Tab-separated table of C-alpha atoms in Angstrom:
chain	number	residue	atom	x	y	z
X	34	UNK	CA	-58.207	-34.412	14.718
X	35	UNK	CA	-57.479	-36.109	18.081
X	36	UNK	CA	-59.438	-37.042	20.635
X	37	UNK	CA	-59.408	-34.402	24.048
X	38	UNK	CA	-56.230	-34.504	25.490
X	39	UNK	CA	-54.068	-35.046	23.217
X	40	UNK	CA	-54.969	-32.277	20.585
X	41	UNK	CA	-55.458	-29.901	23.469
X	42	UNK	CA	-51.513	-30.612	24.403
X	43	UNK	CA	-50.922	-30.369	20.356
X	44	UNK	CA	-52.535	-26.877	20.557
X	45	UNK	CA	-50.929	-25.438	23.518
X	46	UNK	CA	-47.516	-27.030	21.592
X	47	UNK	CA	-48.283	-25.038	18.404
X	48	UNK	CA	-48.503	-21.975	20.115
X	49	UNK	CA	-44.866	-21.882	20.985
X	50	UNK	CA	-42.152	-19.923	19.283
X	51	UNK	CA	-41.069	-22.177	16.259
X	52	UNK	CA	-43.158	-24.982	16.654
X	53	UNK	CA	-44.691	-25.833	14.005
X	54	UNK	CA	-47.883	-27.979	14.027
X	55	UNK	CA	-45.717	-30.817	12.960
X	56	UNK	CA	-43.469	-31.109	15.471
X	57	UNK	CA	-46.467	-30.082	17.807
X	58	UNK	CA	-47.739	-33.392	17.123
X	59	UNK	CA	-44.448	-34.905	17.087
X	60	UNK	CA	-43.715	-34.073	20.431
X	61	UNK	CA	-47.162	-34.847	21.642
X	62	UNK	CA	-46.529	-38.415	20.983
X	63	UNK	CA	-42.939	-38.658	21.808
X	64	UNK	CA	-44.632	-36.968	25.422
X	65	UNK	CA	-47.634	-39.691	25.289
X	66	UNK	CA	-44.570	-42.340	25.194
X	67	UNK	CA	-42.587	-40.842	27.621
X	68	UNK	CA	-42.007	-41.941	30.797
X	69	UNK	CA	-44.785	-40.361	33.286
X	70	UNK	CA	-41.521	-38.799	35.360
X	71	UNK	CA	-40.237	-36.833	32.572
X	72	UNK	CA	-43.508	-35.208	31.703
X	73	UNK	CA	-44.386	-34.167	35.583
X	74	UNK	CA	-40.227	-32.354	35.435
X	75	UNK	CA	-41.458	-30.682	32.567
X	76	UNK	CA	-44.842	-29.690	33.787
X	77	UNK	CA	-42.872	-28.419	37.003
X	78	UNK	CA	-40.278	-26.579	35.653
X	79	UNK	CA	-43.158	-24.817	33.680
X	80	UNK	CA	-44.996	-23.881	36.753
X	81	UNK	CA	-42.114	-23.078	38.888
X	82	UNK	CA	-40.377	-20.863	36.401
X	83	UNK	CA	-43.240	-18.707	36.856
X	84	UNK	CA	-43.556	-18.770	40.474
X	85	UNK	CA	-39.958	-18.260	41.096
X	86	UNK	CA	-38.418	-15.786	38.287
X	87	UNK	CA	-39.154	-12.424	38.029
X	88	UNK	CA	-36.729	-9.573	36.754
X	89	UNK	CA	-33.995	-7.554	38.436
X	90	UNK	CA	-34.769	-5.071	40.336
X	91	UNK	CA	-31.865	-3.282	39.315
X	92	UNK	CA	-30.896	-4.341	35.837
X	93	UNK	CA	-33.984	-5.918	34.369
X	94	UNK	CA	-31.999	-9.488	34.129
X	95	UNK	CA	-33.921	-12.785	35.063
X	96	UNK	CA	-33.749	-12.944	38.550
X	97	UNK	CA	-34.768	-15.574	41.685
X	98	UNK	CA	-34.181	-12.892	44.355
X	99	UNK	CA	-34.525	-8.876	44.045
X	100	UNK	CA	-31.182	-8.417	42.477
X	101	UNK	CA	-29.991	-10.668	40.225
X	102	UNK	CA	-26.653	-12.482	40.747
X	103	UNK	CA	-23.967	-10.249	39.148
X	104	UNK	CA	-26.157	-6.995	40.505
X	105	UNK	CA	-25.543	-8.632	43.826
X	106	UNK	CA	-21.654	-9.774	43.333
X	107	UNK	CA	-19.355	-7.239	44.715
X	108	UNK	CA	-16.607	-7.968	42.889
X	109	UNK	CA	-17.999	-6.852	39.407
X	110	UNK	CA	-17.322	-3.593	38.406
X	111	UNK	CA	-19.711	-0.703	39.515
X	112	UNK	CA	-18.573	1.978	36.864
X	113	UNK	CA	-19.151	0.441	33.439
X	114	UNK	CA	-22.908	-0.749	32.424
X	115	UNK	CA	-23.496	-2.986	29.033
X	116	UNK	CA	-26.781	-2.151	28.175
X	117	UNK	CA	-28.417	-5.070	26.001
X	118	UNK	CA	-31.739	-6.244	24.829
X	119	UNK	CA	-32.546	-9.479	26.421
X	120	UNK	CA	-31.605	-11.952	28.906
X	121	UNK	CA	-30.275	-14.193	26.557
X	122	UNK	CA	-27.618	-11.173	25.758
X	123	UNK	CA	-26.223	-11.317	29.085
X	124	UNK	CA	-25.542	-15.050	28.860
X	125	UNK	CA	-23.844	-14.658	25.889
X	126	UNK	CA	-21.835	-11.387	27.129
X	127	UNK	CA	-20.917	-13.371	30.089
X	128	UNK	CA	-19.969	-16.898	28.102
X	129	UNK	CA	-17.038	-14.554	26.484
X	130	UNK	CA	-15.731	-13.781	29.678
X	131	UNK	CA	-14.563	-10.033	28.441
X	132	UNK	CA	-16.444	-8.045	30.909
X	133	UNK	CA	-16.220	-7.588	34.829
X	134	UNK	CA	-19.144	-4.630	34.668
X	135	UNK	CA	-22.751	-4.542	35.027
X	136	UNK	CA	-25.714	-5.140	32.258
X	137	UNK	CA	-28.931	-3.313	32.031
X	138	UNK	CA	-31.378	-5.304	29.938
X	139	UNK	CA	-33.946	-2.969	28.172
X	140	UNK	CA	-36.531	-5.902	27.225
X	141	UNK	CA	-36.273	-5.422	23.278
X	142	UNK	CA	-35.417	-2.561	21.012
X	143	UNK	CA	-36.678	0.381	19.504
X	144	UNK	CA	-38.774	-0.792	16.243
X	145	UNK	CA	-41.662	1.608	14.925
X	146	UNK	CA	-43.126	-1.177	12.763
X	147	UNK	CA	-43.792	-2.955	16.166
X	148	UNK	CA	-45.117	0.060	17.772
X	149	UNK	CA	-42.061	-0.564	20.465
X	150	UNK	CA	-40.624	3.173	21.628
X	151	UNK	CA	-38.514	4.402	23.820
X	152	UNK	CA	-40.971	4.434	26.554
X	153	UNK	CA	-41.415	0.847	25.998
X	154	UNK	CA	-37.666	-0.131	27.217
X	155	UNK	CA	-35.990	0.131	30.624
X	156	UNK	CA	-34.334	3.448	29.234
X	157	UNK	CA	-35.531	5.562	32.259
X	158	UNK	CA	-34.438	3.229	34.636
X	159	UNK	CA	-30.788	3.504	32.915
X	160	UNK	CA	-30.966	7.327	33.660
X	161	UNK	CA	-31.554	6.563	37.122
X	162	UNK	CA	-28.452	4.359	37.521
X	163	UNK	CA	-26.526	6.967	35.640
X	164	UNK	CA	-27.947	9.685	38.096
X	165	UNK	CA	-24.940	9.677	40.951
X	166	UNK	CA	-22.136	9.830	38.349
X	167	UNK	CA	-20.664	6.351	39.400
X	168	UNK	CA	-20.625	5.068	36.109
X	169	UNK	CA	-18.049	5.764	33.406
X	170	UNK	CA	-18.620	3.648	30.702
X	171	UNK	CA	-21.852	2.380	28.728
X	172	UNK	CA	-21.369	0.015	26.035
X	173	UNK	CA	-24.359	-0.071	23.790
X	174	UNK	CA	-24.171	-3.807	23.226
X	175	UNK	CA	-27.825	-4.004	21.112
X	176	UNK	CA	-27.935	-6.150	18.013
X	177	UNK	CA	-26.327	-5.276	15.131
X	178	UNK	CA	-29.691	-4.848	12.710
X	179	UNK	CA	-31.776	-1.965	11.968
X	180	UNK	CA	-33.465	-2.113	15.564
X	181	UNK	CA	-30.897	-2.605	17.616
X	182	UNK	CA	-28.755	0.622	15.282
X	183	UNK	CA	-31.828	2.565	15.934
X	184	UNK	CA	-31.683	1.441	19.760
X	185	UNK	CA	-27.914	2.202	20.200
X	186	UNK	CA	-28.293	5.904	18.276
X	187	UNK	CA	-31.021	6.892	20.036
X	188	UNK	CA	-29.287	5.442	23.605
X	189	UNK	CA	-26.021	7.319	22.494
X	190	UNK	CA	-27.532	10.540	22.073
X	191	UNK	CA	-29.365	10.297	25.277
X	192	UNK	CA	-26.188	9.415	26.979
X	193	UNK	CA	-23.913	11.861	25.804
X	194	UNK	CA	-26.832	14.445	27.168
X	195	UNK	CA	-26.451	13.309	30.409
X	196	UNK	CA	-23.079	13.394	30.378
X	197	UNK	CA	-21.471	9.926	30.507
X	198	UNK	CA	-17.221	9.990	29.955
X	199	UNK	CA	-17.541	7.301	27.727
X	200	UNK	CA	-20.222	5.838	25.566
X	201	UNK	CA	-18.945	2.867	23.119
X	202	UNK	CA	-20.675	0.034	21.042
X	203	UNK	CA	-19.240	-3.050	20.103
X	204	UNK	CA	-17.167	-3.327	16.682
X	205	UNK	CA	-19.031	-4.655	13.852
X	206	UNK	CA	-16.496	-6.669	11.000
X	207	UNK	CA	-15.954	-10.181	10.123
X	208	UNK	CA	-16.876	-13.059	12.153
X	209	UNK	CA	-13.896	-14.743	13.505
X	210	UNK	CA	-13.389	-18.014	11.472
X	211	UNK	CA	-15.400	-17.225	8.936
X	212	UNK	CA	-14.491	-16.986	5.073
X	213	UNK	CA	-14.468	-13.517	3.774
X	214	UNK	CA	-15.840	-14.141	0.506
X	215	UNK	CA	-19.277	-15.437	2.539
X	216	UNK	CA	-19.271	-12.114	4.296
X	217	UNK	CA	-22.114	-9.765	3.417
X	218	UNK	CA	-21.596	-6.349	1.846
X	219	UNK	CA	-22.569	-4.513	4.973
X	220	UNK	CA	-20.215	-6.040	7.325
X	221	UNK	CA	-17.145	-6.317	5.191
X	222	UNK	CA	-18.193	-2.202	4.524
X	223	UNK	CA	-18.149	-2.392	8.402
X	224	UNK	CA	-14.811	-4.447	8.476
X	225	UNK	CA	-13.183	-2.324	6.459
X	226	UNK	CA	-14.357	1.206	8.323
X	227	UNK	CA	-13.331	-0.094	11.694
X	228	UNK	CA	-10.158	-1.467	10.622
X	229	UNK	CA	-7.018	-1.081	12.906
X	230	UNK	CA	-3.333	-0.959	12.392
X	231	UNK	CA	-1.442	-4.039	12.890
X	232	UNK	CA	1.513	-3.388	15.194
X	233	UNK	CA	4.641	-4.014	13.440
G	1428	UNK	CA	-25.995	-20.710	32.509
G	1429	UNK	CA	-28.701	-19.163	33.868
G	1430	UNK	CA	-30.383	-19.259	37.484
G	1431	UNK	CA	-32.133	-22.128	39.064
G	1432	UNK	CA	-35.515	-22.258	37.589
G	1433	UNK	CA	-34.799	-20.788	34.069
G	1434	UNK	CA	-32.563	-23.200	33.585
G	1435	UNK	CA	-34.139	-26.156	34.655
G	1436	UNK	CA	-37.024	-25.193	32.508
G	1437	UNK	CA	-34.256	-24.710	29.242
G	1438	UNK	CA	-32.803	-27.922	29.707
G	1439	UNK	CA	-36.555	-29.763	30.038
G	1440	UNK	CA	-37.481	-28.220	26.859
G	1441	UNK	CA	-33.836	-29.278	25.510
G	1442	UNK	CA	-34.887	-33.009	25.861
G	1443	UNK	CA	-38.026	-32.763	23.850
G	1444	UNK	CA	-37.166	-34.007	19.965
G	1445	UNK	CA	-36.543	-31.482	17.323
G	1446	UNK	CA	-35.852	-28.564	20.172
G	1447	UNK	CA	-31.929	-27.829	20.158
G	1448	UNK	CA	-30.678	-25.721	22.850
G	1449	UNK	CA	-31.591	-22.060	21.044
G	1450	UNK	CA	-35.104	-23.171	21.124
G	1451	UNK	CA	-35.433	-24.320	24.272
G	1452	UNK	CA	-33.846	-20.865	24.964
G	1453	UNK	CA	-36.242	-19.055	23.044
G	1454	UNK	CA	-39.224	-21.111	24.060
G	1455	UNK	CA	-38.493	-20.673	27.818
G	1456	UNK	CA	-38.001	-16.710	27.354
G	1457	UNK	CA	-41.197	-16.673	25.416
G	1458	UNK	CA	-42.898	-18.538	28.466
G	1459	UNK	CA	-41.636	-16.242	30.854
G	1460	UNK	CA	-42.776	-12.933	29.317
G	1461	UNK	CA	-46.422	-14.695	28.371
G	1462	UNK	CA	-49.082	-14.453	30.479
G	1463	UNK	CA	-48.885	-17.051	33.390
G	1464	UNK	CA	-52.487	-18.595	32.488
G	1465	UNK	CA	-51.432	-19.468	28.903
G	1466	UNK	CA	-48.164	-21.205	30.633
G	1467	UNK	CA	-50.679	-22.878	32.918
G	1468	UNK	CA	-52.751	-24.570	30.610
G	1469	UNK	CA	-49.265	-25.925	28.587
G	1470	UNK	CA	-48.292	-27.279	31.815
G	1471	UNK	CA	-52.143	-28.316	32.823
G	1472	UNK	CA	-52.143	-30.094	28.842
G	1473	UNK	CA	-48.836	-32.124	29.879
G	1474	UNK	CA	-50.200	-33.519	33.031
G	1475	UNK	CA	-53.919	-34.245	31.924
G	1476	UNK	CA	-52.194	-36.329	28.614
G	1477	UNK	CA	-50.691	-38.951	30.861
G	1478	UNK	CA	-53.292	-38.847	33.308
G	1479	UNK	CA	-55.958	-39.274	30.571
G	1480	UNK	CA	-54.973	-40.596	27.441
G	1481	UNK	CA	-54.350	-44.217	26.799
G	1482	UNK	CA	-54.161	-47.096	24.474
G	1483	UNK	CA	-57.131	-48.074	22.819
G	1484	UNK	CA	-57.683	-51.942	23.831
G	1485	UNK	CA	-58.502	-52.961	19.890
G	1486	UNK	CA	-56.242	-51.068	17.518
G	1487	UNK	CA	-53.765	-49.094	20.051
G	1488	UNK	CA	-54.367	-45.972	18.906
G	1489	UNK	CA	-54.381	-43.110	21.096
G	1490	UNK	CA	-57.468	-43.141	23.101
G	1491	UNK	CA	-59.297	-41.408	26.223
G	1492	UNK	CA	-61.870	-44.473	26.565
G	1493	UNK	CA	-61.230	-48.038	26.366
G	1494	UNK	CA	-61.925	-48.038	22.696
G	1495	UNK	CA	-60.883	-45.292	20.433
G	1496	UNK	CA	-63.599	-43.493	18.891
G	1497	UNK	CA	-63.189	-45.663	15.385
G	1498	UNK	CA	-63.235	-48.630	17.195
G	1499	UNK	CA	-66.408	-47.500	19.079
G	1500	UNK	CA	-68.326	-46.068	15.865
G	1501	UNK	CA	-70.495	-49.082	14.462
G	1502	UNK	CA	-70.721	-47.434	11.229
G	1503	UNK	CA	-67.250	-47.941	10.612
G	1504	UNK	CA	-66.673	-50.828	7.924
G	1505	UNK	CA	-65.542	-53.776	10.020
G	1506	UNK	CA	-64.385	-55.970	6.971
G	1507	UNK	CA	-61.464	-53.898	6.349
G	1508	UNK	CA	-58.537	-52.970	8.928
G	1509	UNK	CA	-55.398	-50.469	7.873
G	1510	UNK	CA	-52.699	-51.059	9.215
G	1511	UNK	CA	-50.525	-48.062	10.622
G	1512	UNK	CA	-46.803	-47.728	12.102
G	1513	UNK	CA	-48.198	-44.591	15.010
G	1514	UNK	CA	-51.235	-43.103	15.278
G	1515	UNK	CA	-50.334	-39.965	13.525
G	1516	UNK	CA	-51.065	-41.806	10.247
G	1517	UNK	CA	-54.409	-42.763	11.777
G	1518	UNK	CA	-54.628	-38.780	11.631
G	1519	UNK	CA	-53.604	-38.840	8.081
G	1520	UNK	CA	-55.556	-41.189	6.262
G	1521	UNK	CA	-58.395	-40.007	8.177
G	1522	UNK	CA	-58.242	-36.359	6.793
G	1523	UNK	CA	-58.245	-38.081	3.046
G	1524	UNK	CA	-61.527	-39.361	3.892
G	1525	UNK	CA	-61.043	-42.323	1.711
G	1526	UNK	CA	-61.474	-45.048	4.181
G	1527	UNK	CA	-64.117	-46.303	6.310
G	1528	UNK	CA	-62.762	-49.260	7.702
G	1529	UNK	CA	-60.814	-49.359	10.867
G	1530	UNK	CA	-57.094	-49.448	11.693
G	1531	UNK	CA	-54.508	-51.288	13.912
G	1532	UNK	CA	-51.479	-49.313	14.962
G	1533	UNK	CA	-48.334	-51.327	14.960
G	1534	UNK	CA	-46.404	-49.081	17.440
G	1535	UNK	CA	-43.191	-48.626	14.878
G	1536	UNK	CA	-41.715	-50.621	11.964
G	1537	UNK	CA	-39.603	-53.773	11.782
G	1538	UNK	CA	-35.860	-52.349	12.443
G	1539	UNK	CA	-32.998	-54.637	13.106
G	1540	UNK	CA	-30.768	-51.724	13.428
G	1541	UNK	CA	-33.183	-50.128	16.330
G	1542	UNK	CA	-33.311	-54.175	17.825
G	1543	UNK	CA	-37.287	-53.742	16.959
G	1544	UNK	CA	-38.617	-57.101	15.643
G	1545	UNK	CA	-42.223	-58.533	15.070
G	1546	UNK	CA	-42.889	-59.226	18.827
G	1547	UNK	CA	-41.775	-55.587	19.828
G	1548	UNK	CA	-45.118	-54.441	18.180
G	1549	UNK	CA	-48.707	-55.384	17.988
G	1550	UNK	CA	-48.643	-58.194	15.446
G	1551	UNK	CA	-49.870	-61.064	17.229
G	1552	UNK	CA	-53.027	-58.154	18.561
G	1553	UNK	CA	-53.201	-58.163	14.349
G	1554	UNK	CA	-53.890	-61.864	13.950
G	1555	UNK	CA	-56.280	-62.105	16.923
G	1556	UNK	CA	-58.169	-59.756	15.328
G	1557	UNK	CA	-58.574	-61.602	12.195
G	1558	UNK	CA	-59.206	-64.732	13.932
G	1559	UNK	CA	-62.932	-64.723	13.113
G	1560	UNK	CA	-62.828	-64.210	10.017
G	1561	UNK	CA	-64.941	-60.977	9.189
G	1562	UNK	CA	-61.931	-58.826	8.020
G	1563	UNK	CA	-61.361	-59.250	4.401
G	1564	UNK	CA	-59.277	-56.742	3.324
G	1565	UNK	CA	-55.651	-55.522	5.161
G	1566	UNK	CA	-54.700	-52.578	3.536
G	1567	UNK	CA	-50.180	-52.573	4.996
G	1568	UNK	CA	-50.078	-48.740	5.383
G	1569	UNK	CA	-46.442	-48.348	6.866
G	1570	UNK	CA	-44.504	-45.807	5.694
G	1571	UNK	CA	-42.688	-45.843	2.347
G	1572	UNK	CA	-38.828	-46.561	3.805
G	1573	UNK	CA	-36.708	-49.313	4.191
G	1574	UNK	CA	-38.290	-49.916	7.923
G	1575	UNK	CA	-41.878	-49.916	6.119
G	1576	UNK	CA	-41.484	-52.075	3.698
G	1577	UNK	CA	-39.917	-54.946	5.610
G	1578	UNK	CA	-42.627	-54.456	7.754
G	1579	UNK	CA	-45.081	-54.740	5.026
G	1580	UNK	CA	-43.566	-57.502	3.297
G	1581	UNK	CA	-43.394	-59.122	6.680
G	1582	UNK	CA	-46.873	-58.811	7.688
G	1583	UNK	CA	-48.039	-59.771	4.013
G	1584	UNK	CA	-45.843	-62.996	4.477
G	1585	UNK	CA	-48.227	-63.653	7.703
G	1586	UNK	CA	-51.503	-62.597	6.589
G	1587	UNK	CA	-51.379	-64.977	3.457
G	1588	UNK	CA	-50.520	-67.649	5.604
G	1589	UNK	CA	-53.942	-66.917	7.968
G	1590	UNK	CA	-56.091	-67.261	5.167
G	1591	UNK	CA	-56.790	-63.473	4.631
G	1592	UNK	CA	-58.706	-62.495	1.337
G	1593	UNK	CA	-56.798	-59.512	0.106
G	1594	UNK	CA	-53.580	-58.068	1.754
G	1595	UNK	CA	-52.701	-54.595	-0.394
G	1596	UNK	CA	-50.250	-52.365	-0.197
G	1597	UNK	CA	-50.774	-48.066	-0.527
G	1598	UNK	CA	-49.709	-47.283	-4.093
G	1599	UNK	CA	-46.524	-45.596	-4.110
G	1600	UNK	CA	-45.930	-42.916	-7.268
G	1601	UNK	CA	-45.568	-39.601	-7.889
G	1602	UNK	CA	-47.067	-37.019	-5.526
G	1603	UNK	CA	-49.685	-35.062	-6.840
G	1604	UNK	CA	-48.742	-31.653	-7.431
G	1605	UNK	CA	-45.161	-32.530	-7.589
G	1606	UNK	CA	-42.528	-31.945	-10.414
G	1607	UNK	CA	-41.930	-35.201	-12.484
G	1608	UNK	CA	-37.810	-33.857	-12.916
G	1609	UNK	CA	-37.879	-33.414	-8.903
G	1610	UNK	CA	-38.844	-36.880	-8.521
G	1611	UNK	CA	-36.087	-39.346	-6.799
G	1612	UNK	CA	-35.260	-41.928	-9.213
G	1613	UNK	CA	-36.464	-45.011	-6.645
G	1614	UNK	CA	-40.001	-43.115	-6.740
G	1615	UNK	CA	-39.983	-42.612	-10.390
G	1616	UNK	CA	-39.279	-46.470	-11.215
G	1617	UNK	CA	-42.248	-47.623	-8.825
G	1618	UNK	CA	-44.439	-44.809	-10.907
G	1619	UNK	CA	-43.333	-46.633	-13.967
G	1620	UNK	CA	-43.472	-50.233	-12.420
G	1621	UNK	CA	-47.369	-49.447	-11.037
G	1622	UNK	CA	-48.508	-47.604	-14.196
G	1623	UNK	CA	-52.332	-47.866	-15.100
G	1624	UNK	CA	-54.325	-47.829	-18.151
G	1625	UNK	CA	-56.146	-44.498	-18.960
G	1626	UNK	CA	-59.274	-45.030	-19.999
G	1627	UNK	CA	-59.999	-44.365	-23.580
């Protein structure tokens, strides 16, 4: 519908995650109106986040370098591993502040409707960091839906196999600060499985 | 959160409108796993829209030439001019294929509250354009809100007081398709108030 430019910038818009072709357009034109500065940062950040990130060597984690930079921090702790899905799980692992360990990010979870298996995750490369009996502790720290269950059965099986002490997963219940009554069924069933005894 | 270039490129997306900070998350994870050609021509599409696109000299609507490709088309009407708040309504009266006149973009709507008055878009461009007298008909095609319509009433003010033929207004109703009990009560009265005869 536009001329050249424009709709080609529209298209390549469009074909992100969760934009729409409406706010492709709209953020065509808020672009087009932008100052000239803004758009090259943007245009730059695009190219340089591919020239300059690349995964962990170690832990599949965005990366700059080889290792990324809790892989390469000494101080955090060498015998437990949080596996997770993503990236994005890491940052929100870390944002809580709970965990001194390692991660090791599988790149998605096991989902037969997607054709994704086992072989399609970083699950080999976890053996091999399990391999010299360092670590204690895995904490299966995949989403809590039907992929990330699947993920964290099939991981805890494995595990167990090769003989880690401990393998956990994090508890499933009520959100903090939410209102029970908006709770699903499935986790208040969860809530009410894992519950714990107050100390008196 | 994140290292150097990730970040950067989550907090560029963060500025664009309508992206909150999970979707510049998710778009920026999307671009990193895609295929570096497809992030290429995004960032190729951002720099070849400023470098390229432009202002149409007539009707300031988005433009690669001089003139716009309405403006340049001699079988366009030129006795009738729409007038538009952005060029994205260019784009939508367009696909109704109901007008074959041309169209001046205003560049936004009359706003006190935003500080945007008559001078802060292309009104005086309007009246030069009318100055020889071949455009009978301006249709006021700003948008249907409280911005619009003291733009329109504005510009109708103006255009009387040039001398021009007919100055109308878009109709403003139901929307076809829509349910009559869904309608907001302001639409339904100017459905009511602009009520036709059927014929017999």
């Amino acid at each position: 519908m536009y001329e050249g430019a424009v709709q080609d910038l529209i298209d390549e818009l469009g074909r992100l995650p969760g934009v729409g072709p409406k706010s492709a357009q709209r953020i065509a034109f808020h672009l087009l109106q932008a100052d000239p500065a803004d758009v090259e940062r943007l245009a730059h950040a695009l190219t340089e986040v591919k020239a300059r990130v690349r995964f962990c060597e170690v832990c599949f984690n965005v990366s700059e370098a080889e290792r990324c930079r809790i892989c390469s921090d000494d101080r955090r702790d060498r015998t437990a591993i949080c596996v997770v899905e993503e990236p994005k799980d890491v940052v929100a692992i870390e944002r809580t502040r709970e965990f001194r360990g390692r991660y090791h990010v599988l790149g998605g979870a096991i989902s037969p409707i997607d054709g994704i298996g086992p072989q399609d995750l970083k699950v080999r490369e976890l053996l091999t960091r399990l391999a010299d009996g360092t670590v204690t502790e895995v904490i299966i720290a995949t989403d809590p839906n039907l992929e990330g269950e699947a993920t964290a059965s099939y991981l805890s099986r494995m595990l167990r196999d090769v003989g880690v002490q401990r393998v956990t997963r994090l508890a499933s219940g009520l959100p903090v600060g939410g209102d029970l009554e908006y709770a699903d069924e499935v986790t208040l069933g969860r809530a009410f499985e894992g519950r714990r005894l107050l100390d008196a």
